[in-house]
Coordinates of C-alpha atoms in Angstrom, one line a residue:
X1 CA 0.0 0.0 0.0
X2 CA 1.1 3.6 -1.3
X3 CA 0.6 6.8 -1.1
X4 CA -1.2 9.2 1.3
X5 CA -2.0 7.9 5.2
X6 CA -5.0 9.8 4.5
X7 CA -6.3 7.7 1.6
X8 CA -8.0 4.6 1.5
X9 CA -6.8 1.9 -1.6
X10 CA -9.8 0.2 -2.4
X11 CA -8.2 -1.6 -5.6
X12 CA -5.8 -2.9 -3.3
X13 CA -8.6 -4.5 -0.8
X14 CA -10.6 -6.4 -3.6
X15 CA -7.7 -7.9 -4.9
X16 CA -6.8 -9.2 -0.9
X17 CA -7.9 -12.1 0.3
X18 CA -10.8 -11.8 2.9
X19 CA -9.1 -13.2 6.2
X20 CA -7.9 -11.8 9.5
X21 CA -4.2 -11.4 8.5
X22 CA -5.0 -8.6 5.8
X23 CA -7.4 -7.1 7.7
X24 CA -4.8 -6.1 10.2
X25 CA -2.4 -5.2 7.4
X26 CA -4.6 -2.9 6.2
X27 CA -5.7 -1.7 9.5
X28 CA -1.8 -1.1 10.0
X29 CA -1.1 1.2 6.8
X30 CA -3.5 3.3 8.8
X31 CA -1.3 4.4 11.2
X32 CA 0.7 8.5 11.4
X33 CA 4.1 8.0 11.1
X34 CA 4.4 10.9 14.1
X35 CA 2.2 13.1 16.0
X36 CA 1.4 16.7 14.7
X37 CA 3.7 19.2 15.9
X38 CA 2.0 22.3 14.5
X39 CA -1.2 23.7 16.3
X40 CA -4.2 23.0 15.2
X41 CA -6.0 26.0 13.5
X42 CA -7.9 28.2 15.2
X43 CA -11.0 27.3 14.4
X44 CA -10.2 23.5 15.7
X45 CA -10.1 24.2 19.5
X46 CA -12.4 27.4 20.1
X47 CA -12.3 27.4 23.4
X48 CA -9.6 27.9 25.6
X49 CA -8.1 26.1 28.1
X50 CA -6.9 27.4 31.6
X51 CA -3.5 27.7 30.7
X52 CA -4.6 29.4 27.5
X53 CA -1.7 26.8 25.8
X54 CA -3.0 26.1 22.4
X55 CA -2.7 22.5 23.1
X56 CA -4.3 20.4 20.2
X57 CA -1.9 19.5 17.1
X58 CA -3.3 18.5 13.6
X59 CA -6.8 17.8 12.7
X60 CA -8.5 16.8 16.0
X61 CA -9.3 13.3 16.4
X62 CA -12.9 14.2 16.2
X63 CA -13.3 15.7 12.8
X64 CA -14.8 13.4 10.3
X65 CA -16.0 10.8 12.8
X66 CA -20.1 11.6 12.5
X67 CA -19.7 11.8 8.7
X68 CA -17.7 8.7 8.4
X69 CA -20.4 6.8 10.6
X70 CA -23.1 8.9 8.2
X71 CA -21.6 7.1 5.1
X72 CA -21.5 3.7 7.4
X73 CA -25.3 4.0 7.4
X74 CA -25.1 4.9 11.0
X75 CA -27.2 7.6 12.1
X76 CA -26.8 9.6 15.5
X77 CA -30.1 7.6 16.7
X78 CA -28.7 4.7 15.9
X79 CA -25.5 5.5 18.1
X80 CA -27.5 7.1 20.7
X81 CA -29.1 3.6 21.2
X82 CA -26.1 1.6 22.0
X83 CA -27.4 3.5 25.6
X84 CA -23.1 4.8 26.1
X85 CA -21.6 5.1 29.6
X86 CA -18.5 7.4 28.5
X87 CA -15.4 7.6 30.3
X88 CA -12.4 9.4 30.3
X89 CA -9.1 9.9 32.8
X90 CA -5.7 9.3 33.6
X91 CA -5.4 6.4 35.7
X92 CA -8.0 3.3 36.3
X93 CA -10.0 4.1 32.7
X94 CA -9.9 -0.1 31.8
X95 CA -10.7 -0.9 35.8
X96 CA -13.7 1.5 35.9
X97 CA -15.1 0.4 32.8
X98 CA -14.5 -3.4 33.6
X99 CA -16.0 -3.3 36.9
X100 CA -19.1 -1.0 35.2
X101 CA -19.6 -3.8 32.6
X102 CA -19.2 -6.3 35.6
X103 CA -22.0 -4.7 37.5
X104 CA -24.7 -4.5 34.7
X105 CA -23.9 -7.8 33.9
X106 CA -24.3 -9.1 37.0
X107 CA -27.9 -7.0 36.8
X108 CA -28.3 -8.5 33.1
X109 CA -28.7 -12.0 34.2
X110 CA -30.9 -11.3 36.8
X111 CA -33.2 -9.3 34.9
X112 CA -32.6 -9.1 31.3
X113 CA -31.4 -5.9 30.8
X114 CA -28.6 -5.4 29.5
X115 CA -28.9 -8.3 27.5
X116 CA -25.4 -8.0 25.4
X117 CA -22.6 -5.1 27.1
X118 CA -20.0 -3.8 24.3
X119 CA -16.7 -2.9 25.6
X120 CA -14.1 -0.5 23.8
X121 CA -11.3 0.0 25.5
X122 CA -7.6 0.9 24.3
X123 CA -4.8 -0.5 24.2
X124 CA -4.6 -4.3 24.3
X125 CA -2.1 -6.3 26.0
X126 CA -2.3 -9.3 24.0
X127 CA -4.6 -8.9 20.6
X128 CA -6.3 -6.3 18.8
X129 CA -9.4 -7.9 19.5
X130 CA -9.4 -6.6 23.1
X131 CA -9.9 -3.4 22.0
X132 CA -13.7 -4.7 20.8
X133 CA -15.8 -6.8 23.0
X134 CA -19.1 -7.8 23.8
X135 CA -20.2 -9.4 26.7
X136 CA -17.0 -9.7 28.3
X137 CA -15.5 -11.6 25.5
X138 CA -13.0 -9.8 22.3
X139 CA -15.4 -10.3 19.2
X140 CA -14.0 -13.3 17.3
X141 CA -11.2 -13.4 14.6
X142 CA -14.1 -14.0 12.2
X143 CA -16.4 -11.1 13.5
X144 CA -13.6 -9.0 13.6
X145 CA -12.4 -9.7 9.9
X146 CA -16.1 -9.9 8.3
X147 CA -17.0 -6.1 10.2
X148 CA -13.5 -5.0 9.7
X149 CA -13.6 -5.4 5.8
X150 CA -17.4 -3.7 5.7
X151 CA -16.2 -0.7 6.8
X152 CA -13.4 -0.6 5.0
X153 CA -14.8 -1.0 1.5
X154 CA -18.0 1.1 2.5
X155 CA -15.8 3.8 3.1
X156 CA -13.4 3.4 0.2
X157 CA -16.0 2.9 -2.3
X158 CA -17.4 6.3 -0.8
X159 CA -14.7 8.2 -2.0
X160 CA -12.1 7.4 -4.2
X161 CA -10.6 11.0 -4.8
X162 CA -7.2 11.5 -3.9
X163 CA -7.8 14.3 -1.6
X164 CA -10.2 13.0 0.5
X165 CA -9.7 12.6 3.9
X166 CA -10.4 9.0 5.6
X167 CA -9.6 7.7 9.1
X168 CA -6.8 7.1 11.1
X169 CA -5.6 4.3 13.0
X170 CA -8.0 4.8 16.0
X171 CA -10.9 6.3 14.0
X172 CA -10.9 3.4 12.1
X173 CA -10.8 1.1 15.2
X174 CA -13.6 3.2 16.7
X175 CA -15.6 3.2 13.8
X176 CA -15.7 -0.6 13.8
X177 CA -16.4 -0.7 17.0
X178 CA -19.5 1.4 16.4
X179 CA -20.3 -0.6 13.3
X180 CA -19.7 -3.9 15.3
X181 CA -22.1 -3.2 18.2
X182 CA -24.9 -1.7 16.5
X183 CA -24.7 -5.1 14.1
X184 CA -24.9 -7.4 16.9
X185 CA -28.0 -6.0 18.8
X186 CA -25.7 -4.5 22.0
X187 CA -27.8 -2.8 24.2
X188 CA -25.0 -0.9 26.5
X189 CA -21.7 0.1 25.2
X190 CA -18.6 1.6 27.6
X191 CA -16.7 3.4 25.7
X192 CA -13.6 4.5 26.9
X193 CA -11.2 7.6 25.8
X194 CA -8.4 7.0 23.7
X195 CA -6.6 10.4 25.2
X196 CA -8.4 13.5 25.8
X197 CA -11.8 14.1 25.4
X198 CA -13.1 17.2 24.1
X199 CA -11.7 16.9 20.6
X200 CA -11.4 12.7 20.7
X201 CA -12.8 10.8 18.3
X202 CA -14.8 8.8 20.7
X203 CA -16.4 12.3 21.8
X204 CA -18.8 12.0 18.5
X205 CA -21.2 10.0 20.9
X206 CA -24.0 13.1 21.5
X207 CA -26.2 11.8 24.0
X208 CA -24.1 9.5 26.4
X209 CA -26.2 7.7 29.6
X210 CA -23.9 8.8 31.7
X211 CA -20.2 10.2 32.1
X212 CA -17.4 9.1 34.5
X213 CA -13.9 10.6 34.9
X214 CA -11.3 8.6 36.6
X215 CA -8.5 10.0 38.9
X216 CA -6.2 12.9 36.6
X217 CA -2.9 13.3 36.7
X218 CA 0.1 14.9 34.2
X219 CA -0.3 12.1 31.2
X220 CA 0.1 13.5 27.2
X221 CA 0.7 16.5 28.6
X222 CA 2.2 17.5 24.8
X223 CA -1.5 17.0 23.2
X224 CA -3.1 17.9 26.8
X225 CA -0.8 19.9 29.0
X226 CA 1.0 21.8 30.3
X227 CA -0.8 22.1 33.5
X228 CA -3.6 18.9 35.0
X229 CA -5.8 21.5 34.7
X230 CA -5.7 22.0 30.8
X231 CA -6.0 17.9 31.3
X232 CA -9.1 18.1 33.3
X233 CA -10.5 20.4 30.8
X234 CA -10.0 18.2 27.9
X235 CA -11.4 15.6 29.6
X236 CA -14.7 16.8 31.3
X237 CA -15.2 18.0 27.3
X238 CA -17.2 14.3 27.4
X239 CA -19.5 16.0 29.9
X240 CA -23.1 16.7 27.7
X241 CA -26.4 18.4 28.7
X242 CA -28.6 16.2 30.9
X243 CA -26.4 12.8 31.1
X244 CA -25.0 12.4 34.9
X245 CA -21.4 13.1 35.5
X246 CA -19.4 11.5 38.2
X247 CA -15.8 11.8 38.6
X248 CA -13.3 10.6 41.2
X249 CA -11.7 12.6 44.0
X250 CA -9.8 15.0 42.4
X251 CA -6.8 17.9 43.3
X252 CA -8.7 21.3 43.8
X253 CA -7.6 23.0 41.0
X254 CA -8.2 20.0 38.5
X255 CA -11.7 19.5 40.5
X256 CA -12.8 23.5 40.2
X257 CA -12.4 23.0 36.4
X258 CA -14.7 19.7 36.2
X259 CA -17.1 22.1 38.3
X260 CA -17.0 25.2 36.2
X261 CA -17.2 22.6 32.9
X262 CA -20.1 20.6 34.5
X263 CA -22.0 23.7 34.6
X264 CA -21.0 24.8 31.0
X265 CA -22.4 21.8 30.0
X266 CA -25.6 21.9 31.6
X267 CA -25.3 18.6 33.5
X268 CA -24.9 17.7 37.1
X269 CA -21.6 16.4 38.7
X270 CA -20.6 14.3 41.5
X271 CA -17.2 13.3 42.7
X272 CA -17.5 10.0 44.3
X273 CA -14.6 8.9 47.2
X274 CA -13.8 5.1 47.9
X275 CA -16.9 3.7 49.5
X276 CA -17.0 1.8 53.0
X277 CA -19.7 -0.2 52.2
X278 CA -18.4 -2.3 49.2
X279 CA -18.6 -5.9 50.1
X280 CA -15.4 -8.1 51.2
X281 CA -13.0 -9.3 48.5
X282 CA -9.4 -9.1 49.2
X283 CA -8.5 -10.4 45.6
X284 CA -10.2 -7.2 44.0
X285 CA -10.1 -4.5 46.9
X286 CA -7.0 -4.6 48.8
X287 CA -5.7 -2.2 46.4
X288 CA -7.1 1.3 47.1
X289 CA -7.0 2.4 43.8
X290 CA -9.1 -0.4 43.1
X291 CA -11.5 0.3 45.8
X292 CA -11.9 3.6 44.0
X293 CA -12.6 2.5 40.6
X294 CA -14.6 0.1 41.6
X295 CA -16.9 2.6 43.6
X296 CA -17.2 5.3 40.7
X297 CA -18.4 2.0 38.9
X298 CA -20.5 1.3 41.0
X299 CA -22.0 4.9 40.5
X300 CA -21.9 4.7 36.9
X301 CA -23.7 1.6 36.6
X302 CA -26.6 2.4 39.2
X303 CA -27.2 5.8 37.4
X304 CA -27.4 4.0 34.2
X305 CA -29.6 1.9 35.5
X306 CA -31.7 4.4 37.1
X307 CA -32.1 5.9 33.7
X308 CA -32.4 2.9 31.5
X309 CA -34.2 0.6 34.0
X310 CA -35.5 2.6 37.0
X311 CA -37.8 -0.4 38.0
X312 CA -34.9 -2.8 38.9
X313 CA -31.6 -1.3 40.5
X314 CA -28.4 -3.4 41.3
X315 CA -28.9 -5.0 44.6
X316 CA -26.5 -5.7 47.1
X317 CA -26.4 -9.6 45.2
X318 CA -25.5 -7.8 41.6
X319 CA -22.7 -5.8 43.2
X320 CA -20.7 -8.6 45.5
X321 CA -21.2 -10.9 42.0
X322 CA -20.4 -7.7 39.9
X323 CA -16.9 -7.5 42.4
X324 CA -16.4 -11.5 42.6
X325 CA -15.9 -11.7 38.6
X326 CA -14.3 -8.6 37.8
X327 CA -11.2 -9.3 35.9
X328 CA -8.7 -7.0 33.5
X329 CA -6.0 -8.4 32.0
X330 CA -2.3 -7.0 33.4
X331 CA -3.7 -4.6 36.1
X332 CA -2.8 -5.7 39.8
X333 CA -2.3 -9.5 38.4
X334 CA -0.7 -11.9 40.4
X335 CA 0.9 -15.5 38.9
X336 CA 1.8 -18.0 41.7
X337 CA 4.5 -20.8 40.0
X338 CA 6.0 -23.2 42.8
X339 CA 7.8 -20.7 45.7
X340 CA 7.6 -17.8 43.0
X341 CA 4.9 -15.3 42.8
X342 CA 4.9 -13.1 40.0
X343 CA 2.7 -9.5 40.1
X344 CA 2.4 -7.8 36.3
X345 CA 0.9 -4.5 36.3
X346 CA 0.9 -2.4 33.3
X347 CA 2.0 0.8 34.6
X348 CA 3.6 3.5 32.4
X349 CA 2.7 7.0 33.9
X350 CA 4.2 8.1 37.4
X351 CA 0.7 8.2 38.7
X352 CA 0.3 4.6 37.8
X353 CA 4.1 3.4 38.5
X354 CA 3.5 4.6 42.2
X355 CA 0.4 2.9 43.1
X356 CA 1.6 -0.1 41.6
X357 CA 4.7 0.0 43.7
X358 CA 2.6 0.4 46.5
X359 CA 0.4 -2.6 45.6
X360 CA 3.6 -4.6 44.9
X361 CA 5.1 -3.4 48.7
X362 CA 1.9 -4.4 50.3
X363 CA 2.1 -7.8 49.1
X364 CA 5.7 -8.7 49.7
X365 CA 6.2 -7.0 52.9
X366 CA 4.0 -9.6 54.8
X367 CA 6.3 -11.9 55.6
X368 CA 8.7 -12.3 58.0
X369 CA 11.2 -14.0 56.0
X370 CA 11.0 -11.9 52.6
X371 CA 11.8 -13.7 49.4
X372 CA 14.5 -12.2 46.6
X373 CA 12.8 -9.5 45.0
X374 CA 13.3 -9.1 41.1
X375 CA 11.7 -6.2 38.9
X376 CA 11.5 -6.7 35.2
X377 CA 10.9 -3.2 33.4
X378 CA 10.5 -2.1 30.0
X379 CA 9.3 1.5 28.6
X380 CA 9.5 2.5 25.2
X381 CA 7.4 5.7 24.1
X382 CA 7.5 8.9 21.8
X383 CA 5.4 10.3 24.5
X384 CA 6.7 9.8 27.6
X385 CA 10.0 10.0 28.9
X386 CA 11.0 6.7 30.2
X387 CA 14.0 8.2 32.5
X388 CA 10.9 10.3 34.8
X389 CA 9.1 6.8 35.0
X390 CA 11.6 4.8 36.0
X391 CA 12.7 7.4 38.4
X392 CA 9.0 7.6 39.7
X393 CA 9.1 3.9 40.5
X394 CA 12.5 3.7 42.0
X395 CA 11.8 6.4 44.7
X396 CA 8.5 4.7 45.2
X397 CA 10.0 1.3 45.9
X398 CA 12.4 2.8 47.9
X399 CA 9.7 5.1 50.1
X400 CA 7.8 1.2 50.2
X401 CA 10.1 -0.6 51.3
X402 CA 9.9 -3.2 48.3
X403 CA 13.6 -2.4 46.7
X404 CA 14.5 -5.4 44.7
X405 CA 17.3 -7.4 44.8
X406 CA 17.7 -7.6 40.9
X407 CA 16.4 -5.6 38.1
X408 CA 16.1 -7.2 34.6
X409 CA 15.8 -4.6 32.1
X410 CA 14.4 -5.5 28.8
X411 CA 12.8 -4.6 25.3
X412 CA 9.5 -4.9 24.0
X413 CA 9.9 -7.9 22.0
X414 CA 8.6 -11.0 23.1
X415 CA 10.4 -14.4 21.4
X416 CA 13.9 -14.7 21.5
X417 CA 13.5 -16.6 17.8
X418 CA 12.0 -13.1 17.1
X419 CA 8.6 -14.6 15.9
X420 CA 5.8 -12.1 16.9
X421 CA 2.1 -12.9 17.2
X422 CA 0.4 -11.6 13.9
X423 CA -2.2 -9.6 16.0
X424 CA 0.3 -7.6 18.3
X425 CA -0.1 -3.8 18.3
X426 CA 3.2 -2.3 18.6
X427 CA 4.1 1.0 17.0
X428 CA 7.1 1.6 15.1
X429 CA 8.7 4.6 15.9
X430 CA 9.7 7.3 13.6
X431 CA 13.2 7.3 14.9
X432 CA 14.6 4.4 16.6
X433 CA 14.6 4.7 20.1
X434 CA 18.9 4.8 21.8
X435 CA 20.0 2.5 23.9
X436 CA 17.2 2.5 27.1
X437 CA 18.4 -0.3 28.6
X438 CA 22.1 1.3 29.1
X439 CA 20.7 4.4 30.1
X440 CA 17.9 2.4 32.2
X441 CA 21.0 0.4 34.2
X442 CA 22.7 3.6 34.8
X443 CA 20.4 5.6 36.4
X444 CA 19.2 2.5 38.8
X445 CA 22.6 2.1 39.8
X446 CA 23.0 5.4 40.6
X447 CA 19.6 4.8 42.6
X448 CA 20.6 1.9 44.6
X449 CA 24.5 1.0 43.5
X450 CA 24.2 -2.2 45.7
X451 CA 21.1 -4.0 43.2
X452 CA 22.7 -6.6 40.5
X453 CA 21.2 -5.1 37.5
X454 CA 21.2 -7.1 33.8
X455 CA 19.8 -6.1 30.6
X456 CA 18.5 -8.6 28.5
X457 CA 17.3 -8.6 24.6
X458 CA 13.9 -10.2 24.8
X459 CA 10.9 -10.6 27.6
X460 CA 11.6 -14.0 27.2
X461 CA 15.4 -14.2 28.2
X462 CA 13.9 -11.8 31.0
X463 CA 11.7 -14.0 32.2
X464 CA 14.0 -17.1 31.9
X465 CA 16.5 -14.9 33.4
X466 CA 13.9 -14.7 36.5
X467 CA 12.9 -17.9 36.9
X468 CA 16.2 -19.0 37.4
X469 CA 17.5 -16.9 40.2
X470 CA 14.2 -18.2 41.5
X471 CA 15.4 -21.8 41.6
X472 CA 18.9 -20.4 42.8
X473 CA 17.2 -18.4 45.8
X474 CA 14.6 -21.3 46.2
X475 CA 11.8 -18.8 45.3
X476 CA 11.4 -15.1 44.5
X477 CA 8.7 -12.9 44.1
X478 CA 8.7 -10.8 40.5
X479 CA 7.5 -7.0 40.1
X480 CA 6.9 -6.9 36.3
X481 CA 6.3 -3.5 35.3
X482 CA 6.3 -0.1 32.8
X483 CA 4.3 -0.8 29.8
X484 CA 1.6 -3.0 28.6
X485 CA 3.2 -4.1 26.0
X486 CA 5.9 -5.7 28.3
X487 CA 3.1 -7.1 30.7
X488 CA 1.2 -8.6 27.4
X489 CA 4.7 -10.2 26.4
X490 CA 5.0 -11.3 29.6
X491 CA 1.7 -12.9 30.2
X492 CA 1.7 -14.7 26.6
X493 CA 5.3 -16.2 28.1
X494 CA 3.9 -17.1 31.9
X495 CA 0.3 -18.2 31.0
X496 CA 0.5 -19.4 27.4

C-alpha cells in the first residue's frame, strides 16, 4: 500500500484475500508515522483552556467521525441507542469500565437488561481484538475480519478522490467498533477515551447515559498539558447536557475546572470517594485504587440503571457478583509458579508506577522471611519520557520498602527466535529509540549501587532470566512492570 496515510486503496482490498491477517495489514497502513507538531487552526479548538496553551496538534481526532459513521449507514439515533456510559481519565479508565460492565452484567442475568454489554477499550495487552468486546469476551477473529472489511470498502467505495480525507488508526478502530455493536443487537456500550476528550474521536457520541472521569494526573501532557488543569478540561469535554457526570476525587484545582465545565455543560456532577460499604474481597479490593474504581463504577452503573431501567436497581447480590468476577487483564495481576509469585501490572505513567509500587510493597512485605525481590521493566514511548518513570518507581519502591534485589531490564519484543504474534499492536517509531536499557542500568545504579542489574534482549530471556534466580534463591517474588506491551509479552510467556 502507497501513497497518502490519509487515503484509502480500495483496488488494493478487492484484490486481498478476505481473512484476519490482511485485515490487520490494512488496519496497519493506517497508522501517522508521528504526531502533529504544529497547532491545530484556530477554528479547531475554540475554546480555551486554563493555561490558555494552544494545546491540540493537527486535525482533531474528532473531525470526520459523525460523517464517516453517516456514510457507514449509521445515524446519530442509531449510536445514541447503544445506551453509552463514557469515560475518560488518567489512571483506572480499563478498571472502571471493567467493573461497570461487571456490575450491569451481574444485573443482566438477573433481569434481562442489558442483555449483550459492548466494551471499547484501548490499548490491548495481547490482541487487537481486546480493543472490541461484547459481553466480556473480544469479538471473534471472524467477526472481527467480516466487520473490519465492511467498513473498509463502504468507506473506500465512498470516496475514491485522492484528496479525501479517511480515518486514522484509531478512528478506524472506533468506527468498527461502532459498526460492530450496532450489528450485533448491544444494548449498552462503555466506551472509553483514547486520550483526551473534548476533541477525541470517541467524543462523537452526543447523547451519552452517563459520564465518569477517573483520577487525573500529568499524562500527554504534549496533546493535553502543560498544566492537570488544561487535562481536566479536555477531559470533562465528554460532559453533555442532561447525562450524569461523576468523577473521582480530584486535586482542587483540576476538580474546580470539572465544576466550572459541569455547569458549562448543563449537567450535574458528583465526585465519588472510595466507598466503605463495598462488600469483602481481598483479591479485588485490597488495592485502594481499586477500591476507587470500583466505587465510581458502581456509581456509573446504578445511574445508568436508574435511567435505563428505573424499576430494577443493582442490589446488594449484583454488586458482590459484579466484584467477585471482575477481571482486567495486566492490572494488579498476580501468577503464583511453585515458591515464585509473580505481580504484572501495566503501569507507564508516574501516577500509575506509584500505586503499583505500592500494591507490589503491600504484598511482599507480609512476611517475615521476605523472598529475593526481582523487577522486570520495559518503557519505550514517543510520549513519555521513560527516565521520569523509571525514576517515579524507584523512589516509590524505595519510600515502600519493596527495593529489589535484581532488576532485569528489557525490550519490547517477546520471542527470543523473534517470531511475533500476527495480532500484536506495537508501533514503530519514527526514529529508533537509543539505547534505554544502558541508560535504564545507569540511572538505577545510581539509585541503589548495591542492586545486581542485567539487561537482556527479549521478555523471554527476562523471564528465563527470573525464573532461574528463583530456583537459585529457592523462590522469589517478581514486580513486572512499565508498559503494557511488556506485561502482554510477559503474560503470553507465563500463562501461554
Amino acid at each position: 500500500m502507497t501513497g497518502s496515510p490519509g487515503i484509502l486503496r480500495l483496488s488494493s482490498s478487492l484484490t486481498m484475500k478476505r481473512n484476519y491477517e490482511n485485515a490487520l495489514k490494512l488496519l496497519e497502513t493506517r497508522r501517522r508515522k508521528a504526531r502533529p507538531t504544529t497547532p491545530a487552526p484556530t477554528t479547531a479548538q475554540d475554546s480555551p483552556t486554563p493555561s490558555g496553551a494552544p494545546t491540540v496538534k493537527g486535525i482533531p481526532s474528532l473531525f470526520g467521525m459523525k460523517e464517516w459513521l453517516q456514510t457507514l449507514g449509521h445515524s446519530e439515533n442509531d449510536v445514541d441507542q447503544l445506551n453509552i456510559i463514557h469515560v475518560t481519565g488518567t489512571k483506572g479508565k480499563g478498571s472502571t469500565c471493567a467493573f461497570t460492565r461487571s456490575f450491569l452484567h451481574a444485573h443482566g442475568v438477573r433481569t434481562g437488561f442489558p442483555k449483550r454489554i459492548g466494551l471499547y477499550t484501548s490499548p490491548d495487552l495481547q490482541c487487537i481484538r481486546e480493543r472490541i468486546q461484547i459481553d466480556n469476551q473480544p469479538i471473534t477473529e471472524d467477526l472481527f475480519t467480516q466487520y473490519f472489511f465492511e467498513v473498509w470498502e463502504t468507506l473506500a467505495s465512498s470516496n475514491q478522490v485522492e484528496s479525501t480525507r479517511q480515518p486514522r488508526y484509531l478512528q478506524l478502530l472506533l468506527l468498527l467498533a461502532f459498526h460492530t455493536f450496532i450489528k450485533e443487537g448491544v444494548d449498552a456500550a462503555i466506551i472509553e477515551t483514547h486520550h483526551g476528550g473534548e476533541y477525541c474521536a470517541t467524543n462523537v457520541v452526543r447523547k451519552p447515559i452517563v459520564t465518569g472521569i477517573t483520577s487525573l494526573g500529568l499524562d500527554h501532557v504534549a496533546q493535553l498539558g502543560p498544566t492537570v488543569e488544561d487535562i481536566a478540561w479536555h477531559k470533562s469535554g465528554i460532559f453533555k447536557p442532561g447525562a450524569a457526570a461523576f468523577s473521582a476525587l480530584q486535586d482542587p484545582g483540576p476538580a474546580e475546572v470539572l465544576r466550572k465545565r459541569a455547569a458549562e455543560r448543563n449537567t450535574t456532577l458528583t465526585f465519588v470517594s472510595p466507598s466503605n460499604t463495598l462488600p469483602p474481597n481481598n483479591r479485588v479490593l485490597s488495592v485502594p485504587v481499586q477500591r476507587l474504581n470500583c466505587s465510581l463504577a458502581l456509581e456509573l452503573a446504578s445511574s445508568f440503571l436508574h435511567a435505563k431501567d428505573p424499576e430494577n436497581g443493582l442490589t446488594s447480590d449484583d454488586i458482590a457478583k459484579g466484584i467477585d468476577n471482575f477481571s482486567w487483564l495486566g492490572r494488579f495481576e498476580t501468577i503464583n509458579s511453585g515458591e515464585s509469585q509473580w505481580y504484572l501490572d501495566g503501569a507507564h505513567n508516574p501516577l500509575s508506577l506509584e500505586q503499583a509500587a505500592e500494591w507490589f510493597a503491600n504484598n511482599v512485605n507480609t512476611s517475615e522471611t521476605p523472598k529475593y525481590r526481582v523487577l522486570i521493566f520495559s518503557h519505550f514511548s514517543e510520549e513519555r519520557d521513560g527516565v521520569d518513570l523509571l525514576t517515579s518507581l524507584a523512589h516509590a519502591l524505595s519510600k515502600n520498602n519493596a527495593v529489589p534485589n535484581h532488576v532485569i531490564f528489557t525490550t519490547y519484543q517477546e520471542k527470543e527466535d523473534g517470531s511475533t504474534r500476527i495480532d500484536k499492536t506495537l508501533k514503530v517509531p519514527e526514529t529508533p529509540f537509543p539505547d534505554l536499557c544502558s541508560i535504564y542500568t545507569s540511572l538505577w545504579k545510581e539509585f541503589h549501587p548495591n542492586t545486581t542489574v542485567s539487561t537482556e534482549p527479549t521478555i523471554e530471556q527476562a523471564i528465563r532470566l527470573a525464573e532461574r534466580i528463583g530456583l537459585q534463591e529457592g523462590g522469589m517474588e517478581a514486580f513486572v512492570t512499565g508498559s503494557l506491551h511488556l506485561v502482554g509479552g510477559a503474560l503470553s510467556l507465563l500463562r501461554p
